[in-house]
Amino acid sequence: MSEVTAELEKAEEVALAGGDASRWPNKLPVRERIALLLDPGSWVEDGLLADASGDGLPADGVLTGVGTVEGRPVAVIAHDFSVKAGSWGELTCEKQVRILERADRDLLPVFYLVDSAGGRLTDQLGFFSGRRGASRIFQLQVKLSGRVPQICCLHGPSAAGGAYMPAFTDWVGMVAGNASMYLASPRVAEKVTGERTTLEEMGGATMHATVSGCGDEVFDEDWQVIAAARLLLSYLPDDWRSAPARAEAVAPEIPDWPEGLIPEDPNTAYDVRDVILRLVDAGSFFEIKSAWAEEMVTGFARLGGQTVGFVANQPSVRSGAIFVDSADKAARFISMCDAYNVPLVFLQDVPGFMVGVAVERQGIIRHGAKMVAAMASAEVPKFSVVLRKAYAAGFYAMCAPGFEPRATIALPTATIGTMSPEASANAVYANKIAAIEDPAEREAFVQARVAEQAADFTLLRLAGELHVDTVVKPAALRAELLGRLRAAQSWERSGHRRHHLISPV
């Protein structure tokens, strides 16, 4: 064996070994993560010997390459936490830039296995200010957005500027106890602001999945988040030009519709997931951001084997009213579905947008406009189902007839109006009601006016004047949606172009 060959083999051995992963017993080594993600034998790595002639950091702290997931080619960026805490130097950035450039050229979905302390402060010129540094990585992520799926498994920290890597992806799964996202550590935050906090409180997985909305789901183990990421890809196409692959159609896991599942009383709560599970193929509902802005439920599912996206009001949480965060949640999910050619089903049971001083100060109008704009600009087939109440601007945001759904479908429990009959009667006749001194007479007057208001928006009149396209019984709703999906199979975009990026919430 020549001296050169021996030197190369030694360098390769060091690179494959990585750092000392045993210091983190509750984490899977980076190569085991990749093995779980990809089909066996499909991993093709680039830049294994990065930094071998420099400081000798194995692969310079990041593994990049291509492989397949269920036979589908994908690109992978995986930080090696055992090498300088997965920090980014010049070569680390260059490897990530190169694989993202390849994903852009070949239109490959990208998986990010993130576990990085951020920029390597001993190599600031290498990662920070140059044309091939971190800014180029983010430029490429934005360029890829809406063109190919970008899926992030956050196994550890994602610190400082590096926190934007997950933020530019379509979905972020976080591992409880290990994953974190933050622009500054608690120590830095204390020095700058005087605020004392913990890493978990400021940037932990639970916080981001329930408060900030930067995380989509929390998992207990590394393998669980990777399994979810693989599953998510099955609902998405390879790129924006194609449709998601069909799966075998199966019946819903809950076939029966018990009487009163959707209560007639508009103020009685129920879980809209109980409706979704009776519509979709068994085991196919993949919820997005399940613990954030829970008054809105979003997620992928299959109807007759075809991927669809559900946007549903949740009456069991804050009456299903639309708040600032739930408007953002819906807007982002709608944009994602539209980018990847996924038809949308809106399940309406909405009293409207939330009102009051607090939400106005938070910009409910601006955030609501984001949701309406995303819904209105979506070109994929849209279907609007009025389950029960559909009031005020909430009716608009949930894809009212003026926004060109393929169909507006109503259940017998549906009511549509600017507000509830009770609220409308009290608004219109406020002065007359106040002038009636006798309580019994006042109540009789109010009830008569409520009945008048309700008569203006009966289902028969709404259908008769084409405000709704059809009224179906709950047990027939799945078949109705399946038929309308089949009728929309030939839809095409208005032009052969990239539609838009998926804007961060």
Short mmCIF file of C-alpha atoms in Angstrom, two decimals:
data_model
loop_
_atom_site.label_atom_id
_atom_site.label_comp_id
_atom_site.label_asym_id
_atom_site.label_seq_id
_atom_site.Cartn_x
_atom_site.Cartn_y
_atom_site.Cartn_z
CA MET A 1 0.00 0.00 0.00
CA SER A 2 1.42 3.38 -0.96
CA GLU A 3 1.88 6.16 1.56
CA VAL A 4 -0.76 8.26 -0.21
CA THR A 5 -3.28 5.43 -0.13
CA ALA A 6 -2.62 4.79 3.53
CA GLU A 7 -3.03 8.50 4.31
CA LEU A 8 -6.33 8.65 2.42
CA GLU A 9 -7.67 5.52 4.12
CA LYS A 10 -6.73 6.92 7.52
CA ALA A 11 -8.49 10.20 6.72
CA GLU A 12 -11.59 8.35 5.54
CA GLU A 13 -11.61 6.21 8.67
CA VAL A 14 -11.46 9.33 10.86
CA ALA A 15 -14.21 11.04 8.86
CA LEU A 16 -16.54 8.05 9.05
CA ALA A 17 -15.97 7.71 12.79
CA GLY A 18 -16.90 11.34 13.45
CA GLY A 19 -16.50 12.71 16.95
CA ASP A 20 -17.28 11.12 20.28
CA ALA A 21 -21.07 10.68 20.10
CA SER A 22 -21.08 8.73 23.36
CA ARG A 23 -20.96 12.04 25.23
CA TRP A 24 -24.64 12.42 24.25
CA PRO A 25 -26.19 9.05 25.19
CA ASN A 26 -29.75 10.23 24.47
CA LYS A 27 -28.96 11.11 20.85
CA LEU A 28 -28.54 8.89 17.82
CA PRO A 29 -25.23 9.36 15.97
CA VAL A 30 -25.68 11.29 12.75
CA ARG A 31 -24.99 8.33 10.47
CA GLU A 32 -27.62 6.28 12.28
CA ARG A 33 -30.10 9.09 11.69
CA ILE A 34 -29.34 9.02 7.97
CA ALA A 35 -29.68 5.24 7.92
CA LEU A 36 -33.16 5.54 9.44
CA LEU A 37 -34.17 8.22 6.96
CA LEU A 38 -33.00 6.64 3.71
CA ASP A 39 -33.63 3.37 1.95
CA PRO A 40 -30.86 0.83 2.71
CA GLY A 41 -27.82 1.18 0.48
CA SER A 42 -29.02 4.40 -1.20
CA TRP A 43 -26.77 6.94 0.58
CA VAL A 44 -24.23 8.65 -1.70
CA GLU A 45 -22.12 11.11 0.24
CA ASP A 46 -20.22 14.18 -0.93
CA GLY A 47 -17.35 15.92 0.82
CA LEU A 48 -16.50 13.14 3.25
CA LEU A 49 -12.89 14.34 3.50
CA ALA A 50 -13.73 18.00 4.04
CA ASP A 51 -11.12 19.58 6.36
CA ALA A 52 -8.99 16.41 6.33
CA SER A 53 -5.97 18.51 5.39
CA GLY A 54 -6.82 21.30 7.83
CA ASP A 55 -7.84 20.98 11.47
CA GLY A 56 -8.90 17.40 10.89
CA LEU A 57 -12.54 17.93 11.84
CA PRO A 58 -14.39 14.85 10.47
CA ALA A 59 -16.37 15.92 7.38
CA ASP A 60 -16.22 19.41 8.92
CA GLY A 61 -19.25 18.71 11.06
CA VAL A 62 -21.90 18.14 8.39
CA LEU A 63 -22.86 15.22 6.14
CA THR A 64 -24.32 16.02 2.74
CA GLY A 65 -25.40 13.80 -0.12
CA VAL A 66 -28.30 12.12 -1.85
CA GLY A 67 -30.31 8.96 -1.31
CA THR A 68 -33.83 7.67 -1.69
CA VAL A 69 -36.93 7.56 0.52
CA GLU A 70 -39.34 4.86 -0.65
CA GLY A 71 -37.45 4.92 -3.94
CA ARG A 72 -37.73 8.70 -4.36
CA PRO A 73 -34.45 10.65 -4.78
CA VAL A 74 -33.83 13.24 -2.07
CA ALA A 75 -31.02 15.50 -0.89
CA VAL A 76 -29.83 15.43 2.72
CA ILE A 77 -28.09 17.87 5.06
CA ALA A 78 -27.23 16.29 8.42
CA HIS A 79 -25.24 18.09 11.12
CA ASP A 80 -22.83 16.02 13.19
CA PHE A 81 -23.25 17.23 16.76
CA SER A 82 -20.16 15.24 17.81
CA VAL A 83 -17.88 17.49 15.72
CA LYS A 84 -17.55 20.99 17.14
CA ALA A 85 -21.26 20.79 18.14
CA GLY A 86 -22.22 20.73 14.47
CA SER A 87 -21.10 24.34 14.09
CA TRP A 88 -20.70 25.99 10.70
CA GLY A 89 -17.35 26.97 9.28
CA GLU A 90 -16.34 27.81 5.72
CA LEU A 91 -16.31 24.21 4.49
CA THR A 92 -19.49 23.36 6.42
CA CYS A 93 -21.27 26.14 4.56
CA GLU A 94 -19.74 25.18 1.23
CA LYS A 95 -20.97 21.59 1.55
CA GLN A 96 -24.48 22.75 2.39
CA VAL A 97 -24.48 25.28 -0.45
CA ARG A 98 -23.38 22.63 -2.95
CA ILE A 99 -26.08 20.11 -2.03
CA LEU A 100 -28.76 22.81 -2.10
CA GLU A 101 -27.52 23.93 -5.52
CA ARG A 102 -27.87 20.34 -6.67
CA ALA A 103 -31.38 20.14 -5.19
CA ASP A 104 -32.23 23.32 -7.07
CA ARG A 105 -30.78 22.00 -10.33
CA ASP A 106 -32.30 18.51 -10.10
CA LEU A 107 -35.49 19.49 -8.20
CA LEU A 108 -34.85 17.15 -5.28
CA PRO A 109 -36.81 17.26 -2.01
CA VAL A 110 -34.48 18.21 0.84
CA PHE A 111 -34.30 16.69 4.32
CA TYR A 112 -32.53 18.68 7.01
CA LEU A 113 -31.33 16.74 10.10
CA VAL A 114 -30.42 19.79 12.16
CA ASP A 115 -28.26 19.69 15.26
CA SER A 116 -25.98 22.70 15.25
CA ALA A 117 -24.65 25.29 17.68
CA GLY A 118 -24.61 27.83 14.85
CA GLY A 119 -21.71 29.69 13.31
CA ARG A 120 -18.19 28.66 14.31
CA LEU A 121 -16.86 31.82 15.92
CA THR A 122 -13.27 30.77 15.26
CA ASP A 123 -14.06 30.88 11.52
CA GLN A 124 -16.23 33.99 11.22
CA LEU A 125 -14.92 35.02 7.81
CA GLY A 126 -15.65 31.52 6.60
CA PHE A 127 -19.34 31.29 7.51
CA PHE A 128 -20.61 34.82 7.97
CA SER A 129 -19.85 37.45 5.39
CA GLY A 130 -18.88 35.67 2.16
CA ARG A 131 -20.86 34.85 -0.97
CA ARG A 132 -20.76 31.13 -0.13
CA GLY A 133 -21.55 31.46 3.55
CA ALA A 134 -24.74 31.15 5.57
CA SER A 135 -26.51 33.87 3.60
CA ARG A 136 -26.14 31.80 0.42
CA ILE A 137 -27.66 28.80 2.22
CA PHE A 138 -30.73 30.83 3.14
CA GLN A 139 -30.94 32.30 -0.36
CA LEU A 140 -31.08 28.77 -1.78
CA GLN A 141 -33.66 27.64 0.77
CA VAL A 142 -35.93 30.50 -0.22
CA LYS A 143 -35.31 29.76 -3.89
CA LEU A 144 -36.35 26.14 -3.31
CA SER A 145 -39.42 27.08 -1.28
CA GLY A 146 -42.60 25.96 -2.99
CA ARG A 147 -40.59 24.19 -5.69
CA VAL A 148 -39.58 21.09 -3.73
CA PRO A 149 -40.59 19.82 -0.28
CA GLN A 150 -38.16 20.88 2.45
CA ILE A 151 -38.56 18.87 5.65
CA CYS A 152 -36.66 19.49 8.88
CA CYS A 153 -35.97 17.08 11.74
CA LEU A 154 -34.63 19.19 14.60
CA HIS A 155 -32.61 16.86 16.83
CA GLY A 156 -30.67 19.42 18.84
CA PRO A 157 -29.96 23.14 18.87
CA SER A 158 -30.48 25.47 15.96
CA ALA A 159 -28.79 28.57 17.23
CA ALA A 160 -28.33 32.21 16.28
CA GLY A 161 -28.57 32.83 12.52
CA GLY A 162 -28.69 29.07 12.00
CA ALA A 163 -32.16 29.09 13.56
CA TYR A 164 -33.42 30.32 10.21
CA MET A 165 -32.56 27.03 8.52
CA PRO A 166 -35.59 25.28 10.07
CA ALA A 167 -37.69 28.43 9.66
CA PHE A 168 -37.34 28.32 5.87
CA THR A 169 -38.52 24.70 5.63
CA ASP A 170 -42.08 23.45 5.14
CA TRP A 171 -42.29 21.38 8.33
CA VAL A 172 -40.25 21.21 11.55
CA GLY A 173 -40.42 18.19 13.84
CA MET A 174 -38.61 18.69 17.17
CA VAL A 175 -37.22 16.18 19.67
CA ALA A 176 -38.31 16.97 23.23
CA GLY A 177 -35.49 17.77 25.63
CA ASN A 178 -32.87 18.08 22.90
CA ALA A 179 -34.21 20.34 20.15
CA SER A 180 -34.18 24.09 20.46
CA MET A 181 -34.35 27.19 18.28
CA TYR A 182 -33.13 30.56 19.47
CA LEU A 183 -31.43 33.68 18.12
CA ALA A 184 -29.44 34.14 21.32
CA SER A 185 -28.70 31.85 24.22
CA PRO A 186 -30.16 32.62 27.66
CA ARG A 187 -26.72 33.87 28.71
CA VAL A 188 -26.53 36.32 25.81
CA ALA A 189 -30.14 37.39 26.31
CA GLU A 190 -29.43 38.18 29.95
CA LYS A 191 -26.44 40.32 29.04
CA VAL A 192 -28.39 42.22 26.37
CA THR A 193 -31.80 42.60 28.02
CA GLY A 194 -31.27 41.69 31.68
CA GLU A 195 -33.88 38.96 31.28
CA ARG A 196 -33.22 35.66 33.03
CA THR A 197 -34.68 32.55 31.47
CA THR A 198 -33.95 28.94 30.57
CA LEU A 199 -33.19 27.44 27.18
CA GLU A 200 -36.35 25.33 27.31
CA GLU A 201 -38.53 28.33 28.18
CA MET A 202 -37.02 30.56 25.53
CA GLY A 203 -36.48 28.14 22.66
CA GLY A 204 -37.46 24.60 23.59
CA ALA A 205 -39.54 22.18 21.56
CA THR A 206 -42.76 22.53 23.57
CA MET A 207 -42.61 26.32 23.50
CA HIS A 208 -42.16 26.46 19.74
CA ALA A 209 -44.89 23.87 19.09
CA THR A 210 -47.47 25.54 21.36
CA VAL A 211 -46.61 29.24 21.60
CA SER A 212 -44.47 30.56 18.73
CA GLY A 213 -45.67 28.17 16.01
CA CYS A 214 -42.10 27.73 14.72
CA GLY A 215 -42.29 24.00 15.41
CA ASP A 216 -44.90 21.69 13.90
CA GLU A 217 -44.75 18.68 16.20
CA VAL A 218 -42.83 17.38 19.22
CA PHE A 219 -41.46 13.82 19.45
CA ASP A 220 -39.82 11.88 22.25
CA GLU A 221 -37.07 10.19 20.24
CA ASP A 222 -34.86 10.82 17.21
CA TRP A 223 -36.30 7.86 15.32
CA GLN A 224 -39.86 9.12 15.78
CA VAL A 225 -39.27 12.49 14.14
CA ILE A 226 -37.46 10.79 11.24
CA ALA A 227 -40.34 8.34 10.77
CA ALA A 228 -42.81 11.27 10.71
CA ALA A 229 -40.66 13.10 8.16
CA ARG A 230 -40.65 10.06 5.87
CA LEU A 231 -44.41 9.76 6.25
CA LEU A 232 -44.96 13.44 5.45
CA LEU A 233 -43.07 13.10 2.18
CA SER A 234 -45.56 10.44 1.08
CA TYR A 235 -48.27 13.12 0.98
CA LEU A 236 -46.21 15.47 -1.17
CA PRO A 237 -44.96 15.41 -4.78
CA ASP A 238 -41.31 15.40 -5.79
CA ASP A 239 -41.62 18.99 -6.99
CA TRP A 240 -44.12 21.72 -7.81
CA ARG A 241 -44.71 20.46 -11.36
CA SER A 242 -46.20 17.13 -10.31
CA ALA A 243 -49.05 15.85 -8.16
CA PRO A 244 -48.66 13.71 -5.03
CA ALA A 245 -48.66 9.99 -5.71
CA ARG A 246 -51.89 8.15 -5.10
CA ALA A 247 -52.18 5.45 -2.47
CA GLU A 248 -54.59 2.56 -2.32
CA ALA A 249 -58.06 3.74 -1.33
CA VAL A 250 -59.39 2.44 1.98
CA ALA A 251 -62.58 3.03 3.93
CA PRO A 252 -62.64 5.45 6.90
CA GLU A 253 -61.63 3.96 10.24
CA ILE A 254 -64.92 5.21 11.73
CA PRO A 255 -67.71 4.56 9.19
CA ASP A 256 -70.77 5.47 11.29
CA TRP A 257 -72.26 8.93 11.80
CA PRO A 258 -74.13 8.91 15.11
CA GLU A 259 -77.08 11.23 15.53
CA GLY A 260 -75.95 14.53 17.04
CA LEU A 261 -72.26 14.17 16.19
CA ILE A 262 -72.58 17.75 14.97
CA PRO A 263 -74.98 19.30 17.50
CA GLU A 264 -77.74 21.51 16.13
CA ASP A 265 -77.18 24.08 18.86
CA PRO A 266 -74.44 26.33 17.40
CA ASN A 267 -73.02 26.96 20.87
CA THR A 268 -72.46 23.29 21.74
CA ALA A 269 -68.87 22.16 21.31
CA TYR A 270 -67.64 19.06 19.48
CA ASP A 271 -64.29 17.91 18.08
CA VAL A 272 -64.04 18.50 14.32
CA ARG A 273 -61.48 15.69 14.14
CA ASP A 274 -64.41 13.33 14.72
CA VAL A 275 -65.80 14.60 11.42
CA ILE A 276 -62.48 14.38 9.58
CA LEU A 277 -61.88 10.77 10.64
CA ARG A 278 -65.27 9.82 9.18
CA LEU A 279 -64.36 11.38 5.84
CA VAL A 280 -60.78 10.30 5.17
CA ASP A 281 -59.12 6.98 4.41
CA ALA A 282 -58.33 5.08 7.60
CA GLY A 283 -55.10 6.10 9.31
CA SER A 284 -54.32 8.81 6.76
CA PHE A 285 -54.82 12.05 8.72
CA PHE A 286 -51.46 13.79 9.23
CA GLU A 287 -52.11 16.88 11.32
CA ILE A 288 -49.94 19.98 10.95
CA LYS A 289 -49.18 22.18 13.98
CA SER A 290 -51.62 20.21 16.14
CA ALA A 291 -50.75 21.98 19.43
CA TRP A 292 -50.59 25.55 18.11
CA ALA A 293 -53.62 27.78 17.47
CA GLU A 294 -55.86 24.81 18.23
CA GLU A 295 -59.05 26.63 17.22
CA MET A 296 -57.99 25.80 13.65
CA VAL A 297 -57.21 22.24 12.54
CA THR A 298 -55.01 21.73 9.48
CA GLY A 299 -53.54 18.59 8.00
CA PHE A 300 -53.07 16.24 5.09
CA ALA A 301 -55.18 13.15 4.54
CA ARG A 302 -56.28 10.86 1.73
CA LEU A 303 -59.70 10.66 0.16
CA GLY A 304 -59.98 7.58 -2.01
CA GLY A 305 -56.19 7.38 -2.07
CA GLN A 306 -55.72 11.00 -3.19
CA THR A 307 -53.89 13.53 -1.01
CA VAL A 308 -56.04 16.43 0.15
CA GLY A 309 -55.51 19.22 2.65
CA PHE A 310 -58.07 19.96 5.38
CA VAL A 311 -58.62 23.41 6.89
CA ALA A 312 -61.23 23.10 9.64
CA ASN A 313 -62.58 25.30 12.40
CA GLN A 314 -62.45 23.62 15.82
CA PRO A 315 -65.63 24.36 17.83
CA SER A 316 -64.20 22.71 20.95
CA VAL A 317 -61.49 25.39 21.25
CA ARG A 318 -62.53 29.04 21.67
CA SER A 319 -65.74 28.25 19.73
CA GLY A 320 -63.72 27.89 16.51
CA ALA A 321 -63.28 31.66 16.13
CA ILE A 322 -60.32 32.78 14.02
CA PHE A 323 -57.55 34.47 15.99
CA VAL A 324 -54.24 36.00 14.84
CA ASP A 325 -52.28 32.75 15.14
CA SER A 326 -54.99 30.57 13.62
CA ALA A 327 -55.21 32.90 10.62
CA ASP A 328 -51.45 32.55 10.12
CA LYS A 329 -51.64 28.78 10.61
CA ALA A 330 -54.31 28.44 7.95
CA ALA A 331 -52.60 30.84 5.53
CA ARG A 332 -49.33 28.94 5.64
CA PHE A 333 -50.97 25.54 5.23
CA ILE A 334 -53.11 26.75 2.33
CA SER A 335 -50.00 28.11 0.61
CA MET A 336 -48.21 24.80 1.12
CA CYS A 337 -51.09 22.82 -0.39
CA ASP A 338 -51.32 25.18 -3.35
CA ALA A 339 -47.58 25.01 -3.97
CA TYR A 340 -47.62 21.21 -4.06
CA ASN A 341 -50.86 20.66 -6.02
CA VAL A 342 -52.90 19.37 -3.09
CA PRO A 343 -56.69 20.00 -3.30
CA LEU A 344 -58.20 21.78 -0.30
CA VAL A 345 -61.29 20.91 1.74
CA PHE A 346 -62.58 23.63 4.09
CA LEU A 347 -64.81 22.47 6.96
CA GLN A 348 -66.70 25.49 8.24
CA ASP A 349 -68.09 25.92 11.74
CA VAL A 350 -66.98 29.46 12.45
CA PRO A 351 -68.54 32.31 14.43
CA GLY A 352 -66.21 34.73 12.67
CA PHE A 353 -62.91 36.40 13.43
CA MET A 354 -62.33 37.18 17.10
CA VAL A 355 -63.18 40.74 18.09
CA GLY A 356 -61.99 43.02 20.85
CA VAL A 357 -59.26 45.45 21.79
CA ALA A 358 -56.55 42.80 22.28
CA VAL A 359 -56.87 41.15 18.86
CA GLU A 360 -57.22 44.48 17.06
CA ARG A 361 -53.95 45.60 18.62
CA GLN A 362 -52.38 42.32 17.50
CA GLY A 363 -53.39 43.07 13.92
CA ILE A 364 -56.28 40.66 13.40
CA ILE A 365 -57.23 42.50 10.20
CA ARG A 366 -53.73 42.16 8.76
CA HIS A 367 -53.42 38.50 9.73
CA GLY A 368 -56.93 37.76 8.52
CA ALA A 369 -56.05 39.36 5.21
CA LYS A 370 -53.09 36.97 4.92
CA MET A 371 -55.42 34.02 5.30
CA VAL A 372 -57.95 35.39 2.82
CA ALA A 373 -55.19 36.24 0.31
CA ALA A 374 -53.69 32.75 0.56
CA MET A 375 -57.08 31.11 0.12
CA ALA A 376 -58.14 33.41 -2.72
CA SER A 377 -54.91 32.95 -4.69
CA ALA A 378 -54.83 29.15 -4.33
CA GLU A 379 -55.42 27.57 -7.74
CA VAL A 380 -55.83 23.98 -6.59
CA PRO A 381 -59.39 22.60 -6.50
CA LYS A 382 -61.14 23.94 -3.39
CA PHE A 383 -64.27 22.56 -1.74
CA SER A 384 -66.14 24.38 1.00
CA VAL A 385 -68.30 22.38 3.42
CA VAL A 386 -70.54 24.26 5.86
CA LEU A 387 -70.93 21.90 8.81
CA ARG A 388 -72.89 24.23 11.05
CA LYS A 389 -72.43 27.99 11.53
CA ALA A 390 -70.65 30.18 8.97
CA TYR A 391 -70.79 33.77 10.12
CA ALA A 392 -69.28 37.12 9.22
CA ALA A 393 -65.84 37.39 7.62
CA GLY A 394 -65.03 33.92 8.92
CA PHE A 395 -67.32 32.58 6.19
CA TYR A 396 -65.25 34.47 3.64
CA ALA A 397 -61.89 33.30 5.01
CA MET A 398 -63.07 29.69 4.95
CA CYS A 399 -63.67 29.87 1.19
CA ALA A 400 -67.09 31.44 0.61
CA PRO A 401 -68.68 31.08 -2.87
CA GLY A 402 -67.15 34.32 -4.13
CA PHE A 403 -63.68 32.77 -3.83
CA GLU A 404 -64.48 30.14 -6.45
CA PRO A 405 -64.63 26.85 -4.61
CA ARG A 406 -65.54 24.00 -6.95
CA ALA A 407 -68.57 23.51 -4.72
CA THR A 408 -70.16 24.90 -1.57
CA ILE A 409 -71.67 21.93 0.23
CA ALA A 410 -73.96 22.25 3.25
CA LEU A 411 -75.05 19.77 5.87
CA PRO A 412 -78.61 20.01 7.24
CA THR A 413 -77.16 21.66 10.39
CA ALA A 414 -75.67 24.56 8.36
CA THR A 415 -76.50 28.21 8.91
CA ILE A 416 -74.92 31.10 6.99
CA GLY A 417 -75.18 34.80 7.80
CA THR A 418 -73.41 37.98 8.74
CA MET A 419 -73.91 36.93 12.37
CA SER A 420 -76.16 34.65 14.38
CA PRO A 421 -79.90 35.45 14.26
CA GLU A 422 -79.77 36.35 17.97
CA ALA A 423 -76.92 38.81 17.49
CA SER A 424 -78.46 40.23 14.35
CA ALA A 425 -81.86 40.83 16.00
CA ASN A 426 -80.25 42.50 18.99
CA ALA A 427 -78.10 44.72 16.74
CA VAL A 428 -80.93 45.82 14.44
CA TYR A 429 -83.52 46.40 17.17
CA ALA A 430 -81.28 47.49 20.04
CA ASN A 431 -83.15 50.73 20.75
CA LYS A 432 -86.61 49.13 20.54
CA ILE A 433 -85.55 46.29 22.81
CA ALA A 434 -84.16 48.74 25.38
CA ALA A 435 -87.40 50.74 25.35
CA ILE A 436 -89.60 47.74 26.32
CA GLU A 437 -89.87 47.77 30.11
CA ASP A 438 -91.81 44.55 30.68
CA PRO A 439 -89.35 41.58 30.67
CA ALA A 440 -91.85 39.10 29.23
CA GLU A 441 -92.89 41.49 26.48
CA ARG A 442 -89.24 42.25 25.73
CA GLU A 443 -88.37 38.54 25.47
CA ALA A 444 -91.34 37.87 23.18
CA PHE A 445 -90.32 40.76 20.93
CA VAL A 446 -86.71 39.52 20.75
CA GLN A 447 -87.75 35.96 19.93
CA ALA A 448 -90.04 37.19 17.15
CA ARG A 449 -87.25 39.24 15.63
CA VAL A 450 -84.80 36.31 15.94
CA ALA A 451 -87.26 34.10 14.04
CA GLU A 452 -87.52 36.75 11.32
CA GLN A 453 -83.75 36.93 10.98
CA ALA A 454 -83.44 33.14 10.87
CA ALA A 455 -86.09 32.91 8.14
CA ASP A 456 -83.92 35.03 5.83
CA PHE A 457 -81.17 32.38 5.80
CA THR A 458 -82.90 29.02 5.66
CA LEU A 459 -81.03 26.24 3.87
CA LEU A 460 -83.88 25.91 1.40
CA ARG A 461 -83.57 29.57 0.45
CA LEU A 462 -79.75 29.43 0.31
CA ALA A 463 -79.91 26.43 -2.02
CA GLY A 464 -82.77 27.86 -4.01
CA GLU A 465 -80.83 31.04 -4.73
CA LEU A 466 -77.59 29.10 -5.47
CA HIS A 467 -75.67 30.27 -2.43
CA VAL A 468 -74.93 26.61 -1.75
CA ASP A 469 -74.57 24.00 -4.47
CA THR A 470 -75.98 21.04 -2.62
CA VAL A 471 -77.22 19.92 0.79
CA VAL A 472 -76.16 16.43 1.84
CA LYS A 473 -76.63 14.28 4.90
CA PRO A 474 -73.46 13.74 6.97
CA ALA A 475 -73.21 10.06 6.03
CA ALA A 476 -73.16 11.02 2.33
CA LEU A 477 -70.48 13.72 2.63
CA ARG A 478 -67.49 11.47 1.90
CA ALA A 479 -69.11 10.14 -1.29
CA GLU A 480 -69.99 13.70 -2.32
CA LEU A 481 -66.38 14.85 -1.90
CA LEU A 482 -65.01 11.80 -3.72
CA GLY A 483 -67.27 12.47 -6.68
CA ARG A 484 -66.29 16.11 -6.86
CA LEU A 485 -62.59 15.27 -6.57
CA ARG A 486 -62.92 12.91 -9.52
CA ALA A 487 -64.65 15.64 -11.51
CA ALA A 488 -61.72 18.01 -10.84
CA GLN A 489 -58.96 15.65 -11.99
CA SER A 490 -58.28 17.57 -15.20
CA TRP A 491 -57.51 20.92 -13.53
CA GLU A 492 -54.38 22.81 -14.59
CA ARG A 493 -52.63 25.91 -13.38
CA SER A 494 -53.16 29.15 -15.20
CA GLY A 495 -49.57 29.21 -16.43
CA HIS A 496 -46.41 27.12 -16.49
CA ARG A 497 -44.51 28.92 -13.79
CA ARG A 498 -43.49 28.64 -10.18
CA HIS A 499 -46.56 29.72 -8.27
CA HIS A 500 -45.09 31.29 -5.11
CA LEU A 501 -42.93 30.55 -2.13
CA ILE A 502 -44.36 29.24 1.12
CA SER A 503 -44.07 32.28 3.35
CA PRO A 504 -42.97 31.72 6.94
CA VAL A 505 -45.74 32.27 9.48
#
